[in-house]
Tab-separated table of C-alpha atoms in Angstrom:
chain	number	residue	atom	x	y	z
M	741	GLU	CA	26.108	14.951	-8.669
M	742	THR	CA	23.076	14.816	-11.195
M	743	GLY	CA	21.350	17.734	-10.344
M	744	VAL	CA	19.229	16.315	-9.394
M	745	THR	CA	18.108	16.289	-6.135
M	746	GLN	CA	14.892	14.159	-3.727
M	747	SER	CA	13.259	14.800	-0.618
M	748	PRO	CA	13.200	13.164	2.032
M	749	THR	CA	15.939	11.154	1.656
M	750	HIS	CA	14.235	8.591	4.475
M	751	LEU	CA	10.375	7.973	5.917
M	752	ILE	CA	9.093	5.847	8.210
M	753	LYS	CA	5.261	5.473	7.364
M	754	THR	CA	2.751	3.382	8.344
M	755	ARG	CA	0.406	0.854	6.401
M	756	GLY	CA	-2.242	3.107	4.908
M	757	GLN	CA	-0.445	6.480	5.475
M	758	GLN	CA	-0.014	8.624	2.403
M	759	VAL	CA	2.877	10.076	0.970
M	760	THR	CA	4.247	12.656	-0.860
M	761	LEU	CA	7.913	12.552	-2.476
M	762	ARG	CA	9.791	15.684	-4.503
M	763	CYS	CA	11.926	15.511	-6.685
M	764	SER	CA	14.168	18.487	-8.598
M	765	SER	CA	15.049	18.031	-11.818
M	766	GLN	CA	18.476	18.878	-13.601
M	767	SER	CA	18.378	22.528	-15.456
M	768	GLY	CA	16.850	22.115	-18.266
M	769	HIS	CA	14.747	19.562	-18.309
M	770	ASN	CA	11.312	18.687	-19.343
M	771	THR	CA	11.323	14.996	-18.339
M	772	VAL	CA	10.813	12.899	-15.145
M	773	SER	CA	10.726	9.343	-14.082
M	774	TRP	CA	9.607	8.041	-11.132
M	775	TYR	CA	10.694	4.162	-10.372
M	776	GLN	CA	10.767	1.747	-7.381
M	777	GLN	CA	14.123	0.358	-6.502
M	778	ALA	CA	13.661	-3.102	-4.041
M	779	LEU	CA	16.861	-3.786	-3.033
M	780	GLY	CA	19.334	-5.862	-4.917
M	781	GLN	CA	17.096	-5.006	-8.512
M	782	GLY	CA	16.532	-3.339	-10.616
M	783	PRO	CA	14.273	-0.133	-10.660
M	784	GLN	CA	10.521	-0.379	-11.549
M	785	PHE	CA	9.240	2.122	-13.891
M	786	ILE	CA	6.447	3.739	-11.902
M	787	PHE	CA	5.315	6.651	-14.387
M	788	GLN	CA	6.601	9.335	-16.249
M	789	TYR	CA	5.677	13.215	-16.986
M	790	TYR	CA	7.191	15.223	-19.902
M	791	ARG	CA	5.733	19.199	-19.536
M	792	GLU	CA	3.431	18.589	-16.602
M	793	GLU	CA	1.067	15.909	-18.389
M	794	GLU	CA	2.058	12.193	-17.427
M	795	ASN	CA	3.242	10.066	-20.389
M	796	GLY	CA	3.301	6.779	-19.729
M	797	ARG	CA	3.121	4.247	-16.766
M	798	GLY	CA	4.032	0.771	-15.188
M	799	ASN	CA	2.360	-1.925	-13.876
M	800	PHE	CA	1.488	0.243	-10.962
M	801	PRO	CA	-2.447	0.548	-9.493
M	802	PRO	CA	-3.585	4.322	-10.087
M	803	ARG	CA	-3.229	4.317	-5.592
M	804	PHE	CA	0.365	5.474	-7.377
M	805	SER	CA	-0.735	9.465	-8.617
M	806	GLY	CA	2.067	11.792	-9.338
M	807	LEU	CA	2.028	15.435	-11.175
M	808	GLN	CA	4.862	17.461	-12.452
M	809	PHE	CA	5.444	21.589	-11.993
M	810	PRO	CA	6.238	24.219	-14.799
M	811	ASN	CA	9.525	24.402	-13.321
M	812	TYR	CA	9.417	20.641	-14.462
M	813	SER	CA	9.906	19.793	-10.888
M	814	SER	CA	7.449	16.340	-9.925
M	815	GLU	CA	5.545	14.771	-6.721
M	816	LEU	CA	5.091	11.047	-6.148
M	817	ASN	CA	2.232	10.335	-3.993
M	818	VAL	CA	1.579	7.219	-2.917
M	819	ASN	CA	-1.996	6.460	-1.046
M	820	ALA	CA	-2.817	3.607	0.798
M	821	LEU	CA	0.081	2.382	1.684
M	822	GLU	CA	1.615	-1.140	1.903
M	823	LEU	CA	4.089	-3.011	3.773
M	824	ASP	CA	4.872	-3.824	-0.208
M	825	ASP	CA	5.789	-0.206	-0.591
M	826	SER	CA	8.678	-0.218	1.460
M	827	ALA	CA	11.575	0.508	-0.971
M	828	LEU	CA	13.958	3.341	-2.533
M	829	TYR	CA	11.627	5.481	-5.020
M	830	LEU	CA	14.220	7.125	-7.409
M	831	CYS	CA	14.127	10.112	-9.987
M	832	ALA	CA	15.816	10.746	-12.896
M	833	SER	CA	14.958	13.852	-15.110
M	834	SER	CA	16.266	13.790	-18.919
M	835	SER	CA	15.692	16.557	-21.781
M	836	SER	CA	13.866	14.367	-24.372
M	837	TRP	CA	11.962	10.627	-23.375
M	838	THR	CA	11.893	9.324	-27.197
M	839	GLY	CA	14.769	6.507	-26.132
M	840	GLY	CA	18.185	6.406	-25.525
M	841	GLU	CA	18.867	9.689	-23.850
M	842	LYS	CA	20.858	9.647	-20.865
M	843	LEU	CA	19.158	10.074	-16.756
M	844	PHE	CA	19.970	11.581	-14.966
M	845	PHE	CA	18.982	10.153	-11.127
M	846	GLY	CA	17.987	11.920	-7.824
M	847	SER	CA	20.639	9.738	-4.754
M	848	GLY	CA	16.206	8.683	-4.037
M	849	THR	CA	13.941	8.471	-0.776
M	850	GLN	CA	14.243	5.358	1.103
M	851	LEU	CA	10.895	4.211	2.311
M	852	SER	CA	9.956	2.412	5.130
M	853	VAL	CA	6.204	1.115	5.871
M	854	LEU	CA	5.685	-0.476	8.928
A	573	THR	CA	6.412	-6.320	-21.411
A	574	GLN	CA	9.525	-6.405	-22.538
A	575	LEU	CA	12.092	-7.998	-19.993
A	576	LEU	CA	16.151	-7.806	-19.403
A	577	GLU	CA	17.590	-10.684	-17.746
A	578	GLN	CA	21.127	-10.079	-16.987
A	579	SER	CA	23.319	-12.558	-15.484
A	580	PRO	CA	25.177	-13.985	-13.879
A	581	GLN	CA	22.782	-12.146	-10.496
A	582	PHE	CA	25.786	-11.884	-7.618
A	583	LEU	CA	29.651	-11.522	-8.494
A	584	SER	CA	32.388	-11.429	-5.754
A	585	ILE	CA	36.123	-11.295	-7.157
A	586	GLN	CA	39.082	-10.951	-6.914
A	587	GLU	CA	40.691	-7.439	-7.566
A	588	GLY	CA	42.551	-7.986	-10.975
A	589	GLU	CA	40.441	-10.505	-12.255
A	590	ASN	CA	38.676	-9.976	-15.408
A	591	LEU	CA	34.562	-10.818	-15.751
A	592	THR	CA	31.695	-10.364	-17.862
A	593	VAL	CA	28.032	-9.961	-17.780
A	594	TYR	CA	26.055	-10.398	-19.890
A	595	CYS	CA	22.348	-8.583	-20.245
A	596	ASN	CA	19.739	-10.951	-22.843
A	597	SER	CA	15.917	-10.402	-23.815
A	598	SER	CA	13.534	-12.081	-26.716
A	599	SER	CA	12.839	-7.935	-27.783
A	600	VAL	CA	14.967	-6.103	-30.153
A	601	PHE	CA	15.943	-2.497	-28.718
A	602	SER	CA	16.337	0.768	-29.944
A	603	SER	CA	19.113	1.815	-27.897
A	604	LEU	CA	20.969	-0.289	-24.721
A	605	GLN	CA	22.532	1.536	-21.846
A	606	TRP	CA	24.683	0.529	-18.457
A	607	TYR	CA	24.568	1.822	-15.265
A	608	ARG	CA	26.474	1.781	-12.423
A	609	GLN	CA	24.678	2.470	-9.278
A	610	GLU	CA	26.846	2.813	-5.703
A	611	PRO	CA	24.785	1.985	-2.638
A	612	GLY	CA	23.073	5.219	-1.453
A	613	GLU	CA	23.006	6.737	-4.775
A	614	GLY	CA	20.948	6.455	-8.136
A	615	PRO	CA	22.889	4.823	-10.810
A	616	VAL	CA	24.886	6.725	-12.928
A	617	LEU	CA	25.232	6.106	-16.699
A	618	LEU	CA	28.365	4.292	-17.813
A	619	VAL	CA	27.871	3.941	-21.440
A	620	THR	CA	24.951	3.446	-24.674
A	621	VAL	CA	24.783	2.181	-27.757
A	622	VAL	CA	22.672	2.011	-30.503
A	623	THR	CA	23.722	0.362	-33.608
A	624	GLY	CA	23.691	-3.612	-33.937
A	625	GLY	CA	27.349	-5.430	-33.197
A	626	GLU	CA	28.604	-2.584	-31.825
A	627	VAL	CA	31.377	-1.932	-29.487
A	628	LYS	CA	32.292	0.280	-27.625
A	629	LYS	CA	35.095	0.994	-24.161
A	630	LEU	CA	35.003	2.888	-21.574
A	631	LYS	CA	38.678	2.555	-20.035
A	632	ARG	CA	39.341	-0.797	-18.359
A	633	LEU	CA	35.170	-1.513	-19.457
A	634	THR	CA	34.064	-2.911	-22.686
A	635	PHE	CA	30.921	-3.337	-24.158
A	636	GLN	CA	28.809	-4.197	-26.450
A	637	PHE	CA	25.530	-4.483	-28.026
A	638	GLY	CA	24.594	-7.803	-29.881
A	639	ASP	CA	23.543	-8.169	-33.425
A	640	ALA	CA	19.932	-7.830	-33.395
A	641	ARG	CA	20.067	-5.540	-30.701
A	642	LYS	CA	18.325	-7.838	-28.350
A	643	ASP	CA	21.440	-8.224	-26.194
A	644	SER	CA	24.667	-6.993	-24.900
A	645	SER	CA	27.620	-7.288	-22.669
A	646	LEU	CA	29.638	-6.213	-20.295
A	647	HIS	CA	34.024	-6.743	-20.273
A	648	ILE	CA	36.090	-5.967	-17.223
A	649	THR	CA	39.700	-6.008	-17.199
A	650	ALA	CA	42.154	-6.570	-14.133
A	651	ALA	CA	38.378	-5.618	-12.085
A	652	GLN	CA	39.096	-2.697	-9.203
A	653	PRO	CA	37.889	-2.457	-5.495
A	654	GLY	CA	36.059	0.877	-7.381
A	655	ASP	CA	34.591	-0.884	-9.229
A	656	THR	CA	31.992	-2.848	-6.982
A	657	GLY	CA	28.261	-2.066	-7.498
A	658	LEU	CA	25.244	-2.918	-9.302
A	659	TYR	CA	25.257	-2.880	-12.916
A	660	LEU	CA	21.671	-2.328	-15.032
A	661	CYS	CA	21.145	-1.915	-18.578
A	662	VAL	CA	18.492	-0.700	-19.987
A	663	GLY	CA	16.508	-1.023	-22.816
A	664	GLY	CA	15.784	1.871	-24.895
A	665	GLY	CA	12.899	3.004	-26.948
A	666	GLY	CA	9.818	5.524	-26.682
A	667	ASN	CA	9.319	6.878	-23.298
A	668	LYS	CA	8.591	3.858	-20.950
A	669	LEU	CA	12.674	2.471	-20.265
A	670	THR	CA	13.296	-1.843	-19.231
A	671	PHE	CA	15.649	-2.159	-16.249
A	672	GLY	CA	17.391	-4.892	-16.420
A	673	THR	CA	17.196	-7.109	-13.424
A	674	GLY	CA	20.924	-5.914	-11.869
A	675	THR	CA	24.771	-7.822	-11.156
A	676	GLN	CA	25.696	-6.762	-8.067
A	677	LEU	CA	29.734	-6.755	-8.325
A	678	LYS	CA	31.895	-7.287	-5.315
A	679	VAL	CA	35.644	-6.744	-5.742
A	680	GLU	CA	37.503	-7.473	-3.109
A	681	LEU	CA	40.909	-6.809	-2.026
């Protein structure tokens, strides 16, 4: 058990809708990263938050946005859902972001867009 | 854009066999991690290597970081069904980790 919890575990949406995914980070961790993972592939970095500020972003369009709260929990928002957004969304918390630190992953939210 | 290519992409072996998974890049990484992910779960860290040429052992798993810090390998001796999962190498540095393409391992009885 990593101490990182994600909700919901599964979600079904239709094309064009909006979705919010939530992540509670491990106690003492101030950095949260979000990833999109297609079946059988490695996760793709979406963005990272450090102390409530976006601290890096991968190659995802602006309709993917996020927030980090003072307690370091985080949200991933996706607007105007597309079929290709169907994937497992993972969040990971860590004690820093400079590289080499251990990432603690949640079990993910499986999003299906119909 | 930094890329990490893993090979093989899929591997199905019998219990007791040995195997090696490779992680290659044209970029230099300050550190490299290996994670294992089981179905329905997030990845779990196995090891971090930071020095070129470094070798680390974790029971039946041996990890090596290339001298130039561009590649890494994971060797499993006498594989067991519990080793089944998706193995991911992750290149560190800065605030944008790079995940490898993944190796799906299945160990059958």
